[in-house]
Coordinates of C-alpha atoms in Angstrom, one line a residue:
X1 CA 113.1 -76.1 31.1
X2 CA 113.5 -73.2 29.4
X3 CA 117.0 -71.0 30.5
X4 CA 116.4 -67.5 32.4
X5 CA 118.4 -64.7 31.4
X6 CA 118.8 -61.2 33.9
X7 CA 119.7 -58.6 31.7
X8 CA 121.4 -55.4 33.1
X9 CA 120.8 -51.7 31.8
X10 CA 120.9 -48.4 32.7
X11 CA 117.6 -46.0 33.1
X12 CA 118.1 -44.4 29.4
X13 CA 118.3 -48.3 27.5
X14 CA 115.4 -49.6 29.5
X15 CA 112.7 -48.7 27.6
X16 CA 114.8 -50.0 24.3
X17 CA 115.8 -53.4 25.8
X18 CA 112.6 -54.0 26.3
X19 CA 111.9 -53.6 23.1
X20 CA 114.0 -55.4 21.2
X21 CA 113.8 -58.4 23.8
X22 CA 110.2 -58.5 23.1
X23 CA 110.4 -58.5 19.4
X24 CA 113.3 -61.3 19.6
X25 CA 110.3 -63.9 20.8
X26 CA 113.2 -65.7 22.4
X27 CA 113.1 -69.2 24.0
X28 CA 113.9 -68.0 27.6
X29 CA 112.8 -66.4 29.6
X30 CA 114.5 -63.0 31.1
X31 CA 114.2 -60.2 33.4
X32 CA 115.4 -57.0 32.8
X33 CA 117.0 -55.2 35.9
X34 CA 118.2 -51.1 35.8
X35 CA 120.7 -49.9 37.7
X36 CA 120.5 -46.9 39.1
X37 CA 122.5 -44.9 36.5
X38 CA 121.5 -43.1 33.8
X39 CA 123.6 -44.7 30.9
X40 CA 124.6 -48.4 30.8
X41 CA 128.2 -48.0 29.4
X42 CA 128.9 -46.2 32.9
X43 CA 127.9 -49.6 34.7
X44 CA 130.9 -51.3 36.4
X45 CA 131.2 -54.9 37.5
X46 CA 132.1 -53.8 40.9
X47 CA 129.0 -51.8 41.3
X48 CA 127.3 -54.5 40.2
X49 CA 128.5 -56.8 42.8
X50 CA 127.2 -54.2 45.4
X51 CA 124.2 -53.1 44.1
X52 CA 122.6 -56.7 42.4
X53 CA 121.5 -58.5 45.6
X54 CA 119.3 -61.2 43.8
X55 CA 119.8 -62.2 40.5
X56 CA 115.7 -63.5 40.5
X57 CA 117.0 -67.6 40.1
X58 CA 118.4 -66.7 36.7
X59 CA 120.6 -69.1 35.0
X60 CA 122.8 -66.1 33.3
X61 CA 123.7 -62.9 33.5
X62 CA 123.7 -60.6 30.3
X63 CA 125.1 -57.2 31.2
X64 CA 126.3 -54.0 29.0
X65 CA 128.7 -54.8 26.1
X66 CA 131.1 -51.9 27.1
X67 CA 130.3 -52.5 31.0
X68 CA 134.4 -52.9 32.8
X69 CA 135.2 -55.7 34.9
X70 CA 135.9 -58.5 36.2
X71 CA 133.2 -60.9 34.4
X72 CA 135.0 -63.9 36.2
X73 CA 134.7 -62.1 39.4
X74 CA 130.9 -61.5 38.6
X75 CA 130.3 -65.4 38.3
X76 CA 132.1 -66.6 41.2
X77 CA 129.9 -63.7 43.5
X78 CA 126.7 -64.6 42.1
X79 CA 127.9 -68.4 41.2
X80 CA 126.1 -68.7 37.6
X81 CA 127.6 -67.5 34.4
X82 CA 128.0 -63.3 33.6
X83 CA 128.7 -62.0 29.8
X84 CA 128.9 -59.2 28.0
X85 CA 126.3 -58.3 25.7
X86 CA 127.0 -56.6 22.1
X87 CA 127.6 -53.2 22.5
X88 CA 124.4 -52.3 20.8
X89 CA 121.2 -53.0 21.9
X90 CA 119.8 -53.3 18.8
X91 CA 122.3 -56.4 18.6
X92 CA 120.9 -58.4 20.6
X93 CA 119.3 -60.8 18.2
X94 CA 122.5 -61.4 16.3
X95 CA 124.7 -61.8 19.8
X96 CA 122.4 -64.5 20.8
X97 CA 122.0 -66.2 17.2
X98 CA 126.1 -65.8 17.0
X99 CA 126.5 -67.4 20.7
X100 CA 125.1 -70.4 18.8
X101 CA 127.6 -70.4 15.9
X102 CA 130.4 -69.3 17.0
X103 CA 133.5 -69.7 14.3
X104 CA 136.9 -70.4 14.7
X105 CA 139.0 -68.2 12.7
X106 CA 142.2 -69.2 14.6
X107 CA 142.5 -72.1 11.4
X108 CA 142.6 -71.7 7.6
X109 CA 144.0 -74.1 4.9
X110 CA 145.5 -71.8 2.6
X111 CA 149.0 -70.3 2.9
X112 CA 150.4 -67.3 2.2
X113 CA 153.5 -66.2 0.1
X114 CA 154.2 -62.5 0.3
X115 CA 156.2 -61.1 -2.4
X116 CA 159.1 -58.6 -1.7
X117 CA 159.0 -56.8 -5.8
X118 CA 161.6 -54.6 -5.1
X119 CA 164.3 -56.9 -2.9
X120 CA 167.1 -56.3 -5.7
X121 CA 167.1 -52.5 -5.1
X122 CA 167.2 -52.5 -1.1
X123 CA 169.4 -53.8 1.9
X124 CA 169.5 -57.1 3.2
X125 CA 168.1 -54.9 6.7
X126 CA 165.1 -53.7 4.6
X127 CA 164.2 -56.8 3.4
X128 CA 164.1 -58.5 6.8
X129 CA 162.3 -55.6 8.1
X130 CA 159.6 -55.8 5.2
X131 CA 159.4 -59.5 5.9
X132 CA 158.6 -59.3 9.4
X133 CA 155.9 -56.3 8.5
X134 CA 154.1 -59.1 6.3
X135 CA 154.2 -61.9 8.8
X136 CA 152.7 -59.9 11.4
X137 CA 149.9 -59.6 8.9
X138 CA 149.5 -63.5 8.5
X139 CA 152.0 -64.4 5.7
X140 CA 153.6 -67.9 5.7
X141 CA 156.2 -67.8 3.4
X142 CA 158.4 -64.5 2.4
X143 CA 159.0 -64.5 -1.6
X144 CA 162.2 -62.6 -3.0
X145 CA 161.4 -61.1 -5.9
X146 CA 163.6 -60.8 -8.3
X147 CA 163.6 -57.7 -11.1
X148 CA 164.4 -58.9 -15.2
X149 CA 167.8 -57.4 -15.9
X150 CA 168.8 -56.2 -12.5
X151 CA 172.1 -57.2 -10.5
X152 CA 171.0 -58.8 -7.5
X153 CA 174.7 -59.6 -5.4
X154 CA 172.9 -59.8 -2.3
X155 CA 170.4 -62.7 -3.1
X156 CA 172.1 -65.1 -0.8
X157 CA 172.3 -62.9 1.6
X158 CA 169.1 -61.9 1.7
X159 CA 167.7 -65.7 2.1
X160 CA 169.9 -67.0 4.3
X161 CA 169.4 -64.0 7.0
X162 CA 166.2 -64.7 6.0
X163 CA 166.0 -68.5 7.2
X164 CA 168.3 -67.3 10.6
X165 CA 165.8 -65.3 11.6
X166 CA 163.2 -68.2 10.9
X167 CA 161.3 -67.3 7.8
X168 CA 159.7 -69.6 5.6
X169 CA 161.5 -68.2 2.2
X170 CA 160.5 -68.6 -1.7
X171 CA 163.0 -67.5 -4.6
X172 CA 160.5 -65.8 -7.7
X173 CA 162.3 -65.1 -10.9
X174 CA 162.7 -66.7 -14.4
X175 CA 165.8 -66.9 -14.5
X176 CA 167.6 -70.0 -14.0
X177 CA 171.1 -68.0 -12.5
X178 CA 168.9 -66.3 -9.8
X179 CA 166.8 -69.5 -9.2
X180 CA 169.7 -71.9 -8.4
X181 CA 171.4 -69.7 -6.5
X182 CA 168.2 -68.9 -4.1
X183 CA 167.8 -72.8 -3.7
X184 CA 171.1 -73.2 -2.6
X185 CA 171.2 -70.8 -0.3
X186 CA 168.5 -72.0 1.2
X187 CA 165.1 -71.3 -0.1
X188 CA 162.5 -73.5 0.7
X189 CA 160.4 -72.7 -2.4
X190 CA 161.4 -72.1 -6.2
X191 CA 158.7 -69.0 -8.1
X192 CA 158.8 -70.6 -11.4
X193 CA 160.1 -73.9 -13.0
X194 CA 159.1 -74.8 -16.4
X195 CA 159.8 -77.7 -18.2
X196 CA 162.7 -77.0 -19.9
X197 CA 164.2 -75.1 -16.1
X198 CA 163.3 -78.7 -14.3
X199 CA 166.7 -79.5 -14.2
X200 CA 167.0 -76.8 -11.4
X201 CA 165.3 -79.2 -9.1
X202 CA 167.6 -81.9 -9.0
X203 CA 170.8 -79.5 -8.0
X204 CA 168.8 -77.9 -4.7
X205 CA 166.3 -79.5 -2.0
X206 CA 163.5 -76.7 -2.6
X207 CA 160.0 -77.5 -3.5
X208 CA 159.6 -76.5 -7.1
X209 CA 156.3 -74.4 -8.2
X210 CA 155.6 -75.4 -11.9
X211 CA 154.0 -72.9 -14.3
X212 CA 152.8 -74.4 -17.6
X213 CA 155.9 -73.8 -20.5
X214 CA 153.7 -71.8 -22.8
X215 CA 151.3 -69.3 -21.2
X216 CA 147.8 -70.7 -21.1
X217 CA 148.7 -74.1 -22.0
X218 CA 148.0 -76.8 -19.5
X219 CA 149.3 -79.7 -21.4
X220 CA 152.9 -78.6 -21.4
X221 CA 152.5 -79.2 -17.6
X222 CA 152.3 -82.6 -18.1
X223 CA 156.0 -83.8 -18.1
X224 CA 156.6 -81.7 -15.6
X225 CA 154.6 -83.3 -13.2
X226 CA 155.1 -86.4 -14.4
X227 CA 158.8 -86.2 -14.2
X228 CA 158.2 -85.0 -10.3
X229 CA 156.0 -87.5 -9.3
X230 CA 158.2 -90.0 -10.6
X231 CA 160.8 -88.7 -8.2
X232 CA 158.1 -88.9 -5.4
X233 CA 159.4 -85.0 -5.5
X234 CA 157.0 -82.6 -4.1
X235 CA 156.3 -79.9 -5.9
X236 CA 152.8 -77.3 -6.7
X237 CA 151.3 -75.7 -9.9
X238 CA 150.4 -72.4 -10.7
X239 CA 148.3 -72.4 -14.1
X240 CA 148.2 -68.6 -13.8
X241 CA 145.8 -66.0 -13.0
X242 CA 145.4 -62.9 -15.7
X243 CA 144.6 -59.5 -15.4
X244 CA 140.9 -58.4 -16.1
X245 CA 140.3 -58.1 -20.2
X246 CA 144.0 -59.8 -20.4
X247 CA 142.7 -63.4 -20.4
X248 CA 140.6 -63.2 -16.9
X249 CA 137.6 -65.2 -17.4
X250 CA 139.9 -67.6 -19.4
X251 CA 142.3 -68.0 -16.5
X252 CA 139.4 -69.0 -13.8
X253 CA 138.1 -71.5 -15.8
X254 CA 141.7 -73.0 -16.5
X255 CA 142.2 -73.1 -12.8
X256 CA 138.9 -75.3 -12.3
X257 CA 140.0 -77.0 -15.3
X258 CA 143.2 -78.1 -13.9
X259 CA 142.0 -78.8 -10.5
X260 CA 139.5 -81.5 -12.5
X261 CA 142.6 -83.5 -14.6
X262 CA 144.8 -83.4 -11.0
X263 CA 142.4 -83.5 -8.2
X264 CA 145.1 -84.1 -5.7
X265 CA 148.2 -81.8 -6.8
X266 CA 149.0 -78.9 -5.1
X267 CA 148.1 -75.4 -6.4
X268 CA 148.7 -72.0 -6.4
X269 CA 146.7 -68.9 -7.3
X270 CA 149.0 -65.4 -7.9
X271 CA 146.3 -63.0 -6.4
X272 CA 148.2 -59.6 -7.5
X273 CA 147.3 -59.9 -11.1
X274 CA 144.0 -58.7 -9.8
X275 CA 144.2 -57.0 -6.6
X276 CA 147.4 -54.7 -8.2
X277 CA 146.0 -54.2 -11.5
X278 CA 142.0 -53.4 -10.4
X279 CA 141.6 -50.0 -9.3
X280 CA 139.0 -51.2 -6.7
X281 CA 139.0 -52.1 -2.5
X282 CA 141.3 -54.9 -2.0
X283 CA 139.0 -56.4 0.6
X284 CA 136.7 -57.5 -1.6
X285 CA 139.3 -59.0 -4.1
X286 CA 140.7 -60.6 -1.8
X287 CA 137.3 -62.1 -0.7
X288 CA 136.4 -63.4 -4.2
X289 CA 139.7 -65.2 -5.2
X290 CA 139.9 -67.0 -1.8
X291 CA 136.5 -68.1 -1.9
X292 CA 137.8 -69.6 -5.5
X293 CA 141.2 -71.2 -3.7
X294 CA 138.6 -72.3 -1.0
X295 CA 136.2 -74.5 -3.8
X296 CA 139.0 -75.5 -5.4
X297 CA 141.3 -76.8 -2.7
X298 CA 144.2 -73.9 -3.8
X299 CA 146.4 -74.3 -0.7
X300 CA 148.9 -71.5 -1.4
X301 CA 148.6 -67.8 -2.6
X302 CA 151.0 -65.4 -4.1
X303 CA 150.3 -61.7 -2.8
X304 CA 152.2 -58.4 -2.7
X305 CA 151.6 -54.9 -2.0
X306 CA 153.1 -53.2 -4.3
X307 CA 150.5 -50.7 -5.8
X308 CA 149.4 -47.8 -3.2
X309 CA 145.8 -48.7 -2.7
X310 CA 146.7 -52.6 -2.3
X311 CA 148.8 -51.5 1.1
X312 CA 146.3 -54.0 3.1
X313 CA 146.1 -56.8 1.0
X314 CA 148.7 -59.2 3.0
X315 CA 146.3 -59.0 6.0
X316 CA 142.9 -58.9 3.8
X317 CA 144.4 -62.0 2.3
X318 CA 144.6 -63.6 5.9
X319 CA 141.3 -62.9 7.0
X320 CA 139.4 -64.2 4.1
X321 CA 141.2 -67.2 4.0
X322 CA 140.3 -68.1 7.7
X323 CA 136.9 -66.8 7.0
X324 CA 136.5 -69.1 3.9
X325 CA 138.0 -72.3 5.8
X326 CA 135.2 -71.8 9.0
X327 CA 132.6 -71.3 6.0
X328 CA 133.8 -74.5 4.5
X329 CA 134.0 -76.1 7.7
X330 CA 130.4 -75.5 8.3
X331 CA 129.2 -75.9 5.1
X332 CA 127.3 -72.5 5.3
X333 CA 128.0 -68.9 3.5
X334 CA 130.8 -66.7 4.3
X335 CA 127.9 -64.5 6.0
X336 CA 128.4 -62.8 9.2
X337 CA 131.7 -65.1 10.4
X338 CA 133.9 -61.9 10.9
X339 CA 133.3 -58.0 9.4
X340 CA 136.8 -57.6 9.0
X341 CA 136.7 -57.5 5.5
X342 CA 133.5 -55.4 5.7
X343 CA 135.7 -52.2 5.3
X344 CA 133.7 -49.5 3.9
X345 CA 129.5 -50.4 4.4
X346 CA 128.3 -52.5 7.4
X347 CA 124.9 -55.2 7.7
X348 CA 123.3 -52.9 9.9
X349 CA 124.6 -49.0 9.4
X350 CA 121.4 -47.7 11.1
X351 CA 120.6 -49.3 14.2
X352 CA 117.6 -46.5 15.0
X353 CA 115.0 -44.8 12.8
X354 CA 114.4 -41.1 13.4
X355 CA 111.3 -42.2 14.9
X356 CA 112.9 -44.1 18.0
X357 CA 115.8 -41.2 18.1
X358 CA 113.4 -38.5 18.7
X359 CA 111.3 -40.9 21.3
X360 CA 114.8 -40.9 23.2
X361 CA 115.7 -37.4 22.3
X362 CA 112.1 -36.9 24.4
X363 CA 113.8 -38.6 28.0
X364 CA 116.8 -36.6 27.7
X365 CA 117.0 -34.1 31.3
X366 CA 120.5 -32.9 31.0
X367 CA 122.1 -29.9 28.6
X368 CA 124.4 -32.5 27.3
X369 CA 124.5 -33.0 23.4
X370 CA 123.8 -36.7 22.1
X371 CA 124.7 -37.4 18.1
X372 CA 123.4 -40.2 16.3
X373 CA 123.1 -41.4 12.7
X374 CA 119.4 -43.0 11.0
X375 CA 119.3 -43.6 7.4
X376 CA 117.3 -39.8 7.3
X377 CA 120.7 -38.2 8.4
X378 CA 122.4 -36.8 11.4
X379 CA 120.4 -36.2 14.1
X380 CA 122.1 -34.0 17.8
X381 CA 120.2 -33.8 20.4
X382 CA 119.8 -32.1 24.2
X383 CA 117.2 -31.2 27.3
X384 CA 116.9 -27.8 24.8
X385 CA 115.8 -29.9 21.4
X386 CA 116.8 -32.0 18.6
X387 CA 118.2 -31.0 15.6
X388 CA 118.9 -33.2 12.2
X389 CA 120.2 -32.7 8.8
X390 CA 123.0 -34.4 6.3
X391 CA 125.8 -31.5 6.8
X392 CA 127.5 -30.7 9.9
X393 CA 127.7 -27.2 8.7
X394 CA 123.7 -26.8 9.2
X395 CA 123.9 -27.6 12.6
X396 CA 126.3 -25.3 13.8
X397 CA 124.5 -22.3 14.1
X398 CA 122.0 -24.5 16.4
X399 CA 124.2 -25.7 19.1
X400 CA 125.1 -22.2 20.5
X401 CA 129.3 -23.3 21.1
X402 CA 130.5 -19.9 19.5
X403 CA 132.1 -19.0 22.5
X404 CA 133.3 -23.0 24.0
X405 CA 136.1 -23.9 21.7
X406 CA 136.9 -27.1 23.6
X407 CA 133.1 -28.5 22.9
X408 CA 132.7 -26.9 19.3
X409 CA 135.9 -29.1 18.7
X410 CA 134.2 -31.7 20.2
X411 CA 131.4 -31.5 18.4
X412 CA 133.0 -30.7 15.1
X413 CA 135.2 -34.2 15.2
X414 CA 132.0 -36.4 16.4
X415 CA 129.9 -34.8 13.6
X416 CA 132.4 -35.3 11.0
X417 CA 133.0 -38.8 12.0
X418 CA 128.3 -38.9 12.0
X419 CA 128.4 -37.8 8.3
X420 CA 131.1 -40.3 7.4
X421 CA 128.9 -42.9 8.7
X422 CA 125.5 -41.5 7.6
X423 CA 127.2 -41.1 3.5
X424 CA 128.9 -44.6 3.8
X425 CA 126.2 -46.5 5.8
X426 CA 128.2 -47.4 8.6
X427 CA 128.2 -47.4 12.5
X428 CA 128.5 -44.1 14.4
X429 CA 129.1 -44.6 17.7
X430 CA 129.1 -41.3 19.6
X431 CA 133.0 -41.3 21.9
X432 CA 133.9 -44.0 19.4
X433 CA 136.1 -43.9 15.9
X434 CA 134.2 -45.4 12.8
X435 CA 135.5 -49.0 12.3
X436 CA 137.4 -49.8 9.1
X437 CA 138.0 -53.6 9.9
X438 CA 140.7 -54.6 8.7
X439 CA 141.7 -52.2 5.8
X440 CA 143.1 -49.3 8.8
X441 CA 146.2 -49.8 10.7
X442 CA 144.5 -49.7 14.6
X443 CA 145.5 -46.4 15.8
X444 CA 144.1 -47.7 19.2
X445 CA 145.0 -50.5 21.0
X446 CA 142.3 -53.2 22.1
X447 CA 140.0 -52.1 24.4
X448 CA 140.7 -53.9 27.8
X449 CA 137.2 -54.3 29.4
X450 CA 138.8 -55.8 32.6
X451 CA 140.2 -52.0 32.9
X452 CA 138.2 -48.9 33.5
X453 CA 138.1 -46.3 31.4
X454 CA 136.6 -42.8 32.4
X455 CA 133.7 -42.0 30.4
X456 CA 134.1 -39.9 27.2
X457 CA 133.0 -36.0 27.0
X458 CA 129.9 -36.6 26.6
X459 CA 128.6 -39.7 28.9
X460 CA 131.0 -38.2 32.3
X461 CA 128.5 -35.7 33.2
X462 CA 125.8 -38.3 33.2
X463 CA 127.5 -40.7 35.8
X464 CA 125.9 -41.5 39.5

């Protein structure tokens, strides 16, 4: 028997929910109830309690994506499950094809070493204090960097403060001084043995990463890893990635090529000779070379953020390795697991044509202005009329706020924020900052849906 689903809405959505619920053709059957308030977001869980007296024998309860409450609360009164729904109506087909492939990004496989460039030139406090800046965006293992030619007294220092305050730690430098004294202070990785620097392994307990002797050349890796595996020492390669137009191309394939003469050894990709040295989004960088660590098994990446417009790549990093793993896990595409990394443009920008925004614009009683974005522009929008066009500044002289300077700010930062979305192709959400996933440092904090919220300038003088 097919499930029944009551969906809640307020008297402005109705017409829309309808709508899309129809053209979904779902396999259940539903009932759409409305409240008796004029815009869904203002729907509380508590006044559904009191107002919903039967549910209609339905097996579920979808309500408003930003409706507050108690959900829990919800399905004990009415004793059958109650969830949100996506805050969008027009989202309704992907909430309910997402229910059904839901991912776990809570695992991933490959690990993260964040490298600290400049450690020689700052404090054992600064260093600690970067290190805890990159775990908190999902690194595994903090790498000391150390500079060619540059005193570095406070090496130890810096590692074993390091492992007291529980950090997984790697020494990077090619120099055998600064190597040997990072393993025995305590590093649990050494950034780069060679052949001829092997010896370096046998005085400290640290797990050696091997880089071939001359640049590009696999087979000088050989004795290397034979020598280790003799030992029964463990130990990972890094064949090296190069810079675009600096050996690239010629880099990726020696990756695959290595991964098909050692199948089982332990690799490692340096990510920053791209994401540093490409003047383009990080996000999608990052996406591309993890998606390479993910087909061929690379278990550990090195990563910094050292150039200005690279500031995100630690957590970028994170994200597209977990996306990767759930992709790999369900043997599908890396398609619509998380948007994190979908920092500038979004699937779906424009969720109404200007069509169904001027059939709204049409219900509207109330002198309060409504803003929203269609791939025609930015369209604003009262009892009095709608007006659209691409730049703010045409609108103005339509909205008669000359003498309200609270609303003409208002209106200036919502419109601002519409033409963003309308140039970029993303989400505009009137009350609501653009989304940046994971490429902007949250300037809010989670929104708590167990919590109300009062309703933003423009919904407030709407609520029942």
């Amino acid at each position: 028997m097919s499930e029944k689903i009551l969906f809640i809405t307020g008297r402005l959505a109705e017409k829309q929910v309808r709508q899309v619920l129809e053209k979904m053709q779902p396999d259940f059957y539903y009932k759409v109830h409305v409240m008796g308030v004029t815009v869904a977001a203002l729907i509380t869980a508590e006044m559904i309690a009191r107002r919903l007296t039967d549910t209609g024998g339905a097996d579920r309860i979808v309500i408003p994506g930003r409706c507050r409450g108690d959900l829990d609360m919800l399905s004990r009164h009415y004793g059958i499950p109650v969830e949100r729904g996506p805050e969008e109506i027009k989202d309704l087909p992907q909430h309910f094809g997402m229910a059904a492939h839901h991912y776990d990004l809570s695992q991933y496989q490959t690990k993260i070493f964040a490298e600290i460039t400049d450690a020689p030139n700052i404090g054992v406090d600064a260093v600690v204090e970067r290190a805890h800046y990159y775990k908190a965006n999902g690194a595994d293992v903090i790498d000391i960097g150390c500079l060619p030619g540059t005193p570095f007294p406070h090496l130890a220092d810096c590692i074993s403060t390091l492992k007291q305050e529980g950090f997984y730690v790697s020494i990077d430098s090619l120099e055998d001084a600064d190597l040997l004294a990072g393993g025995k202070a305590g590093a649990d990785y050494l950034l780069s043995l060679t052949n001829k620097s092997l010896w370096i392994a046998d005085e400290v307990a640290a797990t050696p990463i091997l880089i071939p002797e001359v640049h590009g050349n696999l087979a000088t890796l050989d004795q290397a890893i034979e020598t280790l595996s003799a030992k029964n020492r463990a130990f990972i390669v890094d064949p090296i990635l190069d810079p675009i137009h600096f050996g690239f191309t010629e880099s990726i394939v020696r990756n695959y090529q290595f991964r098909q003469r050692y199948p089982d050894i332990e690799m490692m990709m340096g990510v920053g000779n791209l994401t540093e040295l490409t003047h383009a989004d990080t996000s999608g960088i990052n996406a591309m070379l993890l998606g390479i660590c993910s087909e061929l098994n690379i278990n550990h990446i090195l990563a910094t953020e050292v150039s200005k417009h690279a500031r995100r790549a630690i957590k970028e990093a994170d994200v597209a390795r977990r996306m990767m793993y759930a992709a790999k896990q369900h043997n599908t595409l890396p398609k619509h697991i998380s948007p994190d990394l979908m920092t500038v443009h979004e699937t779906a920008p424009f969720l109404n044509s200007r069509e169904e925004i001027e059939s709204l614009a049409a219900q509207i009683k109330d002198p309060s202005y409504r803003i929203q974005v269609s791939s025609d522009g930015i369209h604003i929008f009262n009892r009095d009329g709608l007006h659209s066009a691409t730049d703010p500044f045409d609108l103005y002289p339509k909205l008669q706020v000359e003498t309200d300077g609270g609303h003409a700010f208002y209106l200036g930062v919502e419109l601002a924020r519409a033409e963003i979305a309308w140039q970029l192709g993303k989400r505009f959400t009137q009350d609501q900052p653009l989304s940046w996933g994971c490429a902007a440092q949250g300037a809010e904090p989670a929104v708590d849906l167990h919590t109300f919220k009062p309703a933003g300038s423009t919904l407030k003088k709407h609520e029942e």
